[in-house]
XYZ file of C-alpha atoms in Angstrom:
675
model
C 117.392 104.328 107.112
C 120.571 104.020 108.807
C 123.884 104.854 106.929
C 125.394 101.855 105.422
C 128.753 100.667 106.501
C 130.266 102.107 103.484
C 129.286 105.535 104.873
C 127.863 106.613 101.427
C 124.682 108.899 102.013
C 121.622 108.025 99.942
C 119.413 110.572 98.213
C 116.949 112.682 100.138
C 113.328 111.751 99.821
C 110.245 113.836 100.471
C 108.071 113.271 103.667
C 105.079 112.927 101.352
C 104.506 112.400 97.609
C 101.818 112.199 94.934
C 102.294 110.145 92.024
C 100.025 110.693 88.922
C 99.457 108.596 85.896
C 97.515 110.851 83.578
C 93.803 110.374 82.668
C 92.688 107.934 79.992
C 89.821 109.298 77.864
C 86.396 107.645 78.825
C 85.759 106.472 75.390
C 87.555 103.296 75.075
C 89.413 100.344 76.916
C 93.050 100.708 77.837
C 95.502 99.470 75.051
C 98.920 98.324 75.837
C 100.513 101.871 75.475
C 98.465 103.228 78.372
C 99.630 100.310 80.610
C 103.258 100.160 79.437
C 103.974 103.706 78.893
C 102.481 105.412 81.902
C 100.503 103.050 84.362
C 103.143 100.388 85.061
C 106.053 102.876 85.453
C 103.978 105.157 87.731
C 102.802 102.115 89.786
C 106.259 100.638 90.134
C 107.421 104.164 91.403
C 104.507 104.560 93.771
C 104.996 101.123 95.133
C 108.663 101.997 95.619
C 107.757 105.275 97.478
C 105.445 103.515 99.726
C 108.164 101.084 100.965
C 110.653 103.879 101.061
C 108.846 106.704 102.833
C 105.712 104.811 104.169
C 102.328 104.044 102.452
C 100.361 106.608 104.540
C 102.570 109.240 102.996
C 101.969 108.505 99.261
C 98.902 109.085 97.123
C 98.833 107.369 93.682
C 96.349 109.246 91.641
C 94.373 108.837 88.293
C 90.864 108.631 86.973
C 88.902 108.584 83.652
C 88.801 111.798 81.758
C 85.150 111.934 81.228
C 84.896 115.001 79.018
C 86.328 116.190 75.849
C 85.298 115.887 72.174
C 86.642 112.461 71.567
C 84.119 111.163 74.012
C 81.266 112.998 72.493
C 82.237 111.942 69.159
C 82.600 108.280 70.038
C 79.356 108.333 71.840
C 77.500 109.948 68.861
C 78.817 107.427 66.523
C 77.673 104.577 68.657
C 74.337 105.885 69.102
C 73.924 106.727 65.448
C 74.855 103.083 64.544
C 72.617 101.620 66.954
C 75.169 100.171 69.045
C 74.388 102.107 72.394
C 71.183 103.357 73.658
C 72.160 104.950 77.082
C 73.125 108.429 78.198
C 76.691 109.795 77.608
C 77.340 109.342 81.233
C 76.269 105.809 81.065
C 78.689 105.309 78.118
C 81.603 106.874 80.009
C 80.896 104.859 83.149
C 80.765 101.646 81.108
C 84.195 102.382 79.658
C 85.587 103.488 83.072
C 84.548 100.321 84.858
C 86.275 98.470 82.089
C 89.536 100.554 82.544
C 89.404 100.124 86.279
C 89.250 96.347 85.779
C 92.188 96.423 83.521
C 94.131 98.413 85.987
C 93.322 95.999 88.772
C 94.441 92.915 86.437
C 97.835 94.602 86.078
C 98.165 95.281 89.938
C 98.132 99.019 89.381
C 97.762 99.963 92.950
C 95.959 103.394 92.734
C 94.714 105.267 95.747
C 91.869 106.470 93.784
C 90.422 105.819 90.329
C 87.098 107.532 89.799
C 86.442 110.127 87.240
C 86.264 113.820 86.417
C 82.612 113.316 86.075
C 81.914 110.128 87.997
C 81.793 109.108 91.686
C 82.508 111.213 94.763
C 85.361 112.991 92.766
C 82.873 114.485 90.337
C 81.437 117.067 92.858
C 84.943 117.644 94.219
C 86.277 118.335 90.732
C 83.275 120.796 89.732
C 84.087 122.819 92.865
C 87.754 122.871 92.259
C 87.155 123.780 88.488
C 85.067 126.659 89.499
C 87.577 127.986 92.191
C 90.409 127.606 89.751
C 88.794 129.715 87.056
C 87.541 132.373 89.440
C 90.895 132.789 90.983
C 92.579 133.023 87.559
C 90.099 135.795 86.632
C 90.508 137.600 89.929
C 94.242 137.482 89.651
C 94.079 139.166 86.165
C 95.019 136.281 83.873
C 91.885 135.378 81.807
C 90.802 137.211 78.739
C 87.513 137.140 77.161
C 87.894 136.519 73.440
C 85.590 136.358 70.447
C 87.098 133.461 68.396
C 85.963 131.605 65.251
C 84.412 128.178 65.800
C 83.829 125.556 63.083
C 79.976 125.489 62.317
C 78.320 122.751 60.060
C 75.596 124.617 58.158
C 74.241 121.518 56.634
C 73.767 119.992 60.136
C 72.889 123.248 61.792
C 75.373 122.878 64.706
C 78.615 124.183 65.989
C 81.238 121.315 65.864
C 83.126 119.950 68.772
C 86.965 119.559 68.573
C 86.763 115.882 67.184
C 83.951 116.620 64.635
C 86.238 118.507 62.352
C 89.399 116.836 60.904
C 92.195 118.451 58.552
C 95.892 118.716 58.560
C 97.895 120.300 61.185
C 99.008 123.786 60.306
C 101.988 123.844 62.583
C 105.213 123.991 60.615
C 107.117 120.748 60.328
C 104.265 118.707 61.553
C 102.981 115.777 59.413
C 99.909 114.995 61.054
C 96.818 114.200 59.021
C 94.607 114.211 62.235
C 94.462 117.935 62.964
C 91.183 118.577 65.034
C 89.630 121.942 65.794
C 92.612 123.398 67.759
C 94.857 120.608 68.293
C 96.389 117.605 66.490
C 97.083 114.002 67.614
C 100.658 114.799 68.234
C 99.935 117.532 70.700
C 100.291 120.783 68.745
C 97.811 123.603 69.569
C 96.729 126.242 66.911
C 93.921 128.697 66.162
C 91.089 126.954 64.583
C 90.889 129.041 61.534
C 94.538 127.792 60.742
C 93.509 124.200 60.185
C 94.234 123.068 56.812
C 91.350 121.661 54.514
C 88.810 121.037 57.584
C 85.959 118.764 56.880
C 82.887 118.097 59.185
C 82.695 114.408 60.261
C 78.945 114.870 60.525
C 78.282 115.815 56.719
C 81.643 115.788 55.098
C 81.137 119.268 54.155
C 83.583 122.200 54.699
C 82.369 123.940 57.818
C 81.967 127.710 58.193
C 83.699 129.746 60.785
C 81.413 131.472 63.204
C 82.395 133.752 66.137
C 81.896 132.640 69.809
C 82.900 134.108 73.061
C 85.186 131.973 75.502
C 87.784 132.491 78.265
C 91.329 132.179 77.629
C 94.312 132.081 79.970
C 97.079 134.631 78.949
C 99.776 132.181 78.542
C 102.133 134.583 76.517
C 102.321 136.768 79.486
C 104.338 133.935 81.394
C 106.934 133.846 78.945
C 109.625 135.088 81.288
C 108.654 132.917 84.080
C 108.537 129.804 81.722
C 112.098 130.730 80.509
C 113.493 130.960 83.990
C 111.496 127.826 84.740
C 113.073 125.777 81.841
C 116.581 126.908 82.766
C 116.111 125.491 86.271
C 114.999 122.137 84.719
C 118.043 122.104 82.295
C 120.301 122.573 85.362
C 118.776 119.579 87.201
C 120.592 116.417 86.010
C 117.714 114.212 87.191
C 115.057 115.916 84.868
C 114.848 114.042 81.441
C 116.117 115.959 78.698
C 113.021 115.665 76.611
C 111.101 117.860 79.023
C 113.076 121.217 78.934
C 113.805 120.438 75.127
C 110.101 120.282 74.388
C 109.248 123.301 76.463
C 111.969 125.429 74.830
C 110.225 124.710 71.416
C 107.431 126.964 72.473
C 109.453 129.769 73.958
C 110.250 131.426 70.656
C 109.044 134.532 68.981
C 105.788 133.958 66.718
C 106.722 132.961 63.363
C 104.945 132.467 60.066
C 106.273 130.317 57.392
C 105.382 131.086 53.756
C 106.115 128.869 50.664
C 108.928 130.227 48.577
C 106.587 130.318 45.464
C 104.321 132.664 47.452
C 107.194 135.407 47.705
C 105.840 137.854 44.992
C 102.316 137.734 46.749
C 103.999 138.440 50.171
C 105.855 141.369 48.642
C 102.804 142.948 47.651
C 101.204 142.932 51.112
C 104.570 143.301 53.205
C 103.865 146.907 53.841
C 100.400 146.106 55.295
C 101.763 143.630 57.917
C 102.770 144.474 61.395
C 106.569 144.996 61.967
C 108.353 141.980 61.366
C 111.676 140.401 60.497
C 112.205 138.513 57.311
C 114.467 135.391 57.205
C 115.343 134.062 53.920
C 114.947 130.195 53.452
C 117.910 128.098 54.540
C 119.456 125.855 51.726
C 116.923 123.210 50.721
C 114.041 124.612 52.673
C 110.760 125.356 50.822
C 109.555 128.041 53.051
C 110.976 131.704 54.207
C 110.026 133.005 57.707
C 108.490 136.236 59.005
C 108.914 136.795 62.720
C 106.914 139.281 64.875
C 107.396 140.771 68.274
C 104.365 139.132 70.028
C 101.301 136.892 69.185
C 98.969 139.976 68.565
C 101.126 141.102 65.760
C 101.330 137.501 64.307
C 97.339 137.236 64.472
C 97.083 140.514 62.780
C 99.468 139.359 59.927
C 97.379 136.181 59.723
C 94.301 138.212 58.711
C 96.323 140.173 56.143
C 97.800 136.895 54.516
C 94.497 135.191 54.589
C 92.713 138.190 52.691
C 95.600 138.060 50.148
C 94.981 134.381 49.656
C 98.482 133.601 50.690
C 99.025 130.053 52.121
C 100.970 129.943 55.206
C 101.805 127.864 58.300
C 102.536 129.044 61.864
C 105.351 127.997 64.196
C 105.247 126.807 67.831
C 104.961 129.761 70.310
C 103.042 130.661 73.268
C 99.456 131.239 72.377
C 96.332 132.099 74.577
C 95.369 128.824 76.352
C 91.672 128.061 76.028
C 89.835 127.584 79.255
C 86.164 127.266 78.327
C 84.156 125.875 75.316
C 80.642 125.332 74.211
C 80.328 121.790 74.399
C 77.227 120.757 76.696
C 78.755 117.603 78.223
C 81.510 119.050 80.359
C 82.402 120.480 83.651
C 80.163 123.589 84.011
C 82.159 126.895 83.990
C 81.339 129.639 86.416
C 79.437 132.717 85.161
C 81.925 135.533 85.006
C 81.097 138.897 83.592
C 77.807 137.596 82.380
C 79.206 135.006 80.125
C 76.917 131.946 80.755
C 76.346 128.469 79.539
C 80.012 127.621 78.980
C 81.953 124.398 80.161
C 85.501 123.912 80.823
C 87.727 122.776 77.941
C 88.766 119.196 78.952
C 92.645 120.000 78.756
C 92.852 122.772 81.542
C 90.478 120.850 83.989
C 92.372 117.492 83.428
C 95.649 119.574 84.703
C 94.054 120.363 87.932
C 92.155 117.064 88.257
C 94.959 115.375 90.130
C 94.425 117.888 92.885
C 90.646 117.235 92.737
C 91.370 113.434 93.217
C 93.826 114.085 96.032
C 91.053 115.976 97.740
C 88.522 113.396 97.008
C 90.712 110.373 98.361
C 91.638 112.433 101.573
C 87.954 113.228 102.121
C 87.244 109.511 101.707
C 89.907 108.680 104.352
C 88.282 111.142 106.759
C 91.088 113.711 106.500
C 90.312 117.551 106.923
C 89.522 119.134 103.569
C 92.504 121.257 103.456
C 94.828 118.157 103.937
C 95.482 117.905 100.345
C 97.710 120.891 100.588
C 100.203 118.798 102.751
C 100.941 116.918 99.412
C 100.684 119.579 96.910
C 102.043 122.827 98.702
C 104.385 121.679 101.544
C 108.142 122.067 101.003
C 108.665 118.669 102.158
C 106.365 117.052 99.560
C 106.807 116.208 95.971
C 104.382 115.695 92.992
C 105.612 113.037 90.239
C 103.603 113.294 87.088
C 104.042 110.333 84.520
C 103.176 111.415 81.179
C 103.608 110.613 77.540
C 105.748 112.939 75.366
C 102.937 114.112 73.382
C 101.303 115.805 76.404
C 104.363 117.800 77.327
C 103.021 121.040 75.891
C 100.001 120.870 78.405
C 101.979 119.579 81.437
C 105.362 121.269 80.631
C 104.113 124.731 79.390
C 100.334 125.268 80.304
C 100.364 123.707 83.739
C 103.418 125.412 85.196
C 102.110 128.825 84.154
C 98.648 128.147 85.550
C 100.233 127.179 88.857
C 102.266 130.194 88.869
C 99.191 132.251 88.304
C 97.853 131.276 91.545
C 98.452 132.956 94.911
C 99.103 131.224 98.183
C 95.798 130.017 99.616
C 93.805 130.554 96.334
C 92.274 127.126 96.340
C 90.167 126.231 99.540
C 92.594 127.532 101.854
C 92.680 131.202 102.329
C 95.668 132.957 104.227
C 98.724 134.805 103.119
C 100.959 132.483 105.222
C 99.851 129.479 103.045
C 102.517 128.002 100.791
C 101.465 128.192 97.067
C 100.987 125.157 95.029
C 104.291 123.763 93.976
C 105.670 122.941 90.552
C 105.579 119.220 89.749
C 108.291 116.777 88.718
C 107.466 115.550 85.050
C 108.541 112.126 84.221
C 107.898 111.854 80.595
C 108.314 108.647 78.506
C 108.834 108.354 74.851
C 106.458 106.576 72.536
C 106.140 102.743 72.851
C 105.752 101.477 69.463
C 103.977 98.315 68.271
C 106.793 96.556 66.431
C 108.471 99.520 64.646
C 105.167 101.492 64.144
C 103.468 104.158 66.341
C 100.199 102.385 67.264
C 97.070 104.372 67.854
C 93.467 103.372 68.365
C 92.627 106.100 65.818
C 95.218 105.381 63.306
C 95.925 102.489 60.826
C 98.081 100.332 63.078
C 95.678 99.221 65.984
C 97.394 98.270 69.263
C 96.295 95.296 71.100
C 94.186 96.014 74.304
C 95.908 95.466 77.529
C 93.469 92.767 78.405
C 94.159 90.897 75.238
C 97.765 90.493 76.165
C 96.826 88.747 79.223
C 95.900 85.797 76.972
C 99.510 85.191 76.277
C 101.471 86.551 79.101
C 101.305 86.735 82.923
C 100.929 90.188 84.423
C 104.346 90.029 86.055
C 106.154 88.976 82.790
C 104.663 91.982 81.117
C 105.325 94.381 84.054
C 109.029 93.342 84.114
C 109.254 93.836 80.399
C 107.614 97.071 80.180
C 109.846 98.613 82.859
C 112.993 97.267 81.035
C 112.299 98.964 77.687
C 113.826 102.101 78.571
C 111.046 104.512 77.381
C 112.884 107.289 79.316
C 115.560 107.182 76.765
C 113.960 106.841 73.373
C 110.989 105.377 71.471
C 111.075 101.663 71.861
C 109.284 98.789 69.951
C 106.943 96.366 71.825
C 107.289 93.125 69.889
C 105.148 90.436 71.266
C 105.720 87.223 69.247
C 101.907 86.061 69.262
C 101.087 89.163 67.491
C 103.933 90.070 65.232
C 105.532 86.672 64.112
C 104.850 85.001 60.906
C 103.215 81.589 61.138
C 106.626 79.924 60.500
C 108.179 81.850 63.406
C 105.220 81.042 65.647
C 105.627 77.286 65.103
C 109.432 77.504 65.644
C 110.273 77.297 69.305
C 113.887 78.469 68.379
C 112.397 81.769 67.629
C 112.617 83.752 70.903
C 109.737 86.066 72.153
C 111.483 89.313 73.172
C 108.666 89.919 75.852
C 109.951 86.877 77.756
C 113.450 88.007 78.351
C 112.796 89.539 81.774
C 110.117 86.918 82.536
C 113.057 84.294 82.401
C 114.807 86.096 85.236
C 111.575 85.705 87.326
C 110.515 82.186 86.284
C 114.131 80.715 86.275
C 116.590 82.536 88.407
C 114.462 84.207 91.028
C 112.271 81.152 91.421
C 115.439 79.025 91.826
C 116.895 81.352 94.536
C 113.768 81.290 96.581
C 112.889 77.661 96.201
C 116.491 76.523 97.103
C 116.484 78.598 100.341
C 113.147 77.263 101.289
C 113.756 73.592 100.580
C 117.186 73.589 102.196
C 115.504 75.050 105.404
C 112.882 72.152 105.277
C 115.422 69.540 104.659
C 118.050 70.421 107.094
C 116.800 73.078 109.450
C 113.403 71.695 110.414
C 111.398 74.242 108.471
C 113.289 77.231 110.301
C 115.031 80.122 108.820
C 118.393 80.139 110.683
C 119.500 83.678 112.071
C 122.975 84.681 112.464
C 125.707 87.122 111.337
C 125.742 87.712 107.499
C 129.154 87.302 105.916
C 131.019 90.578 105.133
C 131.097 89.992 101.296
C 127.348 89.553 101.195
C 126.768 92.729 103.285
C 129.147 94.769 101.080
C 127.259 93.546 98.006
C 123.726 94.324 99.531
C 124.867 97.714 100.629
C 126.256 98.665 97.234
C 123.054 97.472 95.520
C 120.890 99.395 97.862
C 122.814 102.615 97.301
C 122.791 102.287 93.578
C 119.191 101.211 93.420
C 117.977 104.142 95.705
C 119.921 106.601 93.621
C 118.649 105.235 90.365
C 114.948 105.354 91.540
C 115.536 109.049 92.628
C 116.343 109.591 88.894
C 113.220 107.345 88.023
C 115.309 105.371 85.749
C 113.241 102.201 85.728
C 115.032 100.443 82.955
C 118.248 100.653 84.935
C 116.402 99.198 87.898
C 115.772 96.106 85.892
C 119.389 95.853 84.866
C 120.528 96.411 88.587
C 118.166 93.512 89.607
C 119.009 91.065 86.844
C 122.599 91.289 88.041
C 121.843 91.110 91.726
C 119.537 88.093 91.466
C 121.842 86.258 89.303
C 124.795 87.078 91.847
C 122.609 85.805 94.607
C 121.642 82.737 92.835
C 125.242 81.884 92.025
C 126.346 82.677 95.502
C 123.796 79.999 96.786
C 124.962 77.583 94.124
C 128.618 77.907 94.724
C 128.229 77.887 98.459
C 125.871 74.824 98.724
C 128.170 72.925 96.097
C 131.147 73.606 98.435
C 129.217 72.463 101.476
C 128.272 69.180 99.580
C 131.818 68.513 98.663
C 133.025 68.526 102.369
C 131.588 71.319 104.413
C 130.297 71.043 107.952
C 126.953 72.008 109.444
C 128.293 75.527 110.291
C 129.238 76.108 106.857
C 125.763 74.838 105.680
C 124.034 77.137 108.091
C 126.149 80.288 106.892
C 125.318 79.644 103.374
C 121.615 79.654 104.109
C 121.724 82.656 106.418
C 123.469 84.566 103.669
C 121.129 83.227 100.967
C 117.988 83.988 102.834
C 119.316 87.626 103.514
C 119.944 88.060 99.767
C 116.433 86.644 99.051
C 115.077 89.313 101.483
C 116.844 92.122 99.812
C 116.013 90.945 96.290
C 112.174 90.582 97.066
C 112.129 94.087 98.795
C 113.744 95.623 95.729
C 111.518 93.628 93.254
C 108.347 94.406 95.027
C 107.715 97.610 93.030
C 108.223 95.542 89.677
C 106.384 92.219 90.467
C 104.342 92.865 93.667
C 102.362 89.593 93.524
C 105.339 87.275 93.549
C 107.232 89.402 96.002
C 104.420 89.302 98.348
C 104.033 85.488 97.982
C 107.652 85.207 99.080
C 107.096 87.427 102.056
C 103.994 85.425 102.960
C 105.941 82.123 102.921
C 108.666 83.565 104.967
C 105.998 84.619 107.665
C 106.656 88.272 107.967
C 104.215 91.057 107.924
C 104.040 93.001 104.688
C 104.391 96.460 106.292
C 107.613 95.240 108.196
C 109.024 93.155 105.420
C 108.511 95.786 102.591
C 110.136 98.880 104.432
C 113.426 100.429 103.972
C 113.443 101.574 107.683
C 116.154 99.186 108.620
C 120.063 98.917 108.909
C 119.922 95.746 106.516
C 122.466 93.881 108.628
C 120.666 90.624 109.199
C 117.350 89.054 109.447
C 117.274 89.807 113.262
C 115.935 93.170 112.542
C 112.615 91.545 111.518
C 112.393 88.996 114.297
C 111.090 88.942 117.786
C 113.651 88.772 120.943
C 112.539 85.145 121.394
C 113.388 84.178 117.835
C 116.777 86.135 118.134
C 117.621 84.102 121.218
C 116.543 80.862 119.803
C 118.467 81.678 116.602
C 115.762 80.717 114.086
C 112.470 82.028 112.614
C 109.502 79.708 111.714
C 108.569 79.872 107.970
C 105.837 78.367 106.015
C 106.239 74.971 104.356
C 106.763 75.177 100.630
C 105.046 72.630 98.518
C 107.049 70.574 96.066
C 107.882 72.050 92.656
C 106.318 75.428 93.835
C 106.697 78.549 91.726
C 106.606 82.017 93.131
C 106.682 83.275 89.655
C 104.690 81.268 86.983
C 104.732 81.116 83.281
C 101.524 81.776 81.322
C 99.677 78.398 80.558
C 100.300 79.115 76.770
C 103.905 79.031 77.458
C 104.007 75.337 78.563
C 104.606 72.818 75.671
């Protein structure tokens, strides 16, 4: 785009970009947190990038996570209850189709939404998973480990991750939903550290039996991760929660022991590997013993366990599991004779966006190696939208896995190839339901995304979700139909917080658009008049474009909503003040200038709101009679409407627009909101 008259340089954007939106588990429909916390923000940013750098240069990637113990357990329970009689793949496909329908309902414009075990992407993902693991092994970063796995002796079977539940052993974590080796708050730990484990199959305490699996040597990348997090801290556009969370794992291995176990510790202290004892801080119930490395800490755990001493471990870098023993999963390659393994769902979900990029490029007829133009080229960027609970996997494990690969390792041999580049993590805080964290597995059940559409329009919800400011802190979603008392529901004076941003659409933005169209129909024969835009309007537009562009570069979507609220209200007031002055004594030239300016303001507002409320914005464009690809593009000087018009229209000084019906709404209220 050309430099604005204010001569202020705008941010530099990549030539190509990938936007990812995580992978919902294939065991349930999407609740409002999936949509509000990840998919709508990612979609708004992807849509902006398409307008900013060209739709052909953007891949918006997601898909159903088809594997993992939550899916196995959900399927088992339904079959056991007689509520489902198909295969596990059919179970996942059913949920996948429901998820896809919901995403379509919310106008989430994905380039691909298949699944790690579904569609064309299934075969691509299997191939990439094999290559990824083989290269990690060839590069010397995998370790074969015999670890203990939960075994239900009564049921006669090993338990998958969600078939055993206890309390998280990580110091400071309060989760009562600790599974085999991770809790519902994203903490990882050794299975044998889980507190008070119970089998969900029989309710008995499971045994621990050894199994062999492959582990990625994550502790070996401690130095790299420290340098990596230092770079993130120095980047003002990286959300503070990202380096803060990563740094929590870049500390020496620590064991926490209750103060009342001090005498027992003293008796075995000489048997422990070399360690540093730290006395408890004032008011703390535990003292700490710190070790030089994870091997020393694990040796200490064995000593403490034999002595019957209760302890908890702290966050640190631990070997990252790559394979498991669950039958339903991506098949792991046979390495060093270790057969019959599947890939643990977390590592394969980290490289799944690469698989999906390959799959969609294949489906577009592009060369197989073209995915590297998006993931490896220096003029490309990958933006990964995630929830804060997943920062360990995306912020710690994923960067190390990418660093462990050499240029050309994945389907593109050659030492001159660029390596896979590190991604940009766009991490959001929790979206609460009211003032509580909602979870489909917890006590507070969130509404499904589909259920919300019984009370709100898609565009009301999209605008509200983006305005919440989840990049800053955890925020409550407080829909009146769900959380108000009966008295509050009956009282129209009690406002619905969800409709605040919707009012900007249904009142102010509608008024601006309708006013322009009806004035053109009444006094300009149904034509949009062309001409020079007033300097004050150009100055306002250029400033808004500059601030908007810089704000999008920081992915501060709640600020985008604030910018647009102010701008749309300014534009509407400009129209109102101008046409009032015309009616009080202006001439035809003054009327024409007010409409030239106001249509120009409408054009810019519609472009900038396109990522937020695409359907309404595209409806405005349609009635303006411009092609979407031309209208929704930043590749203009933004000096007048002439840029979008033909030479003949410019000569004639007008552009034909569609006739707007009476009392027309570009942005409608939900039927339930009319009383």
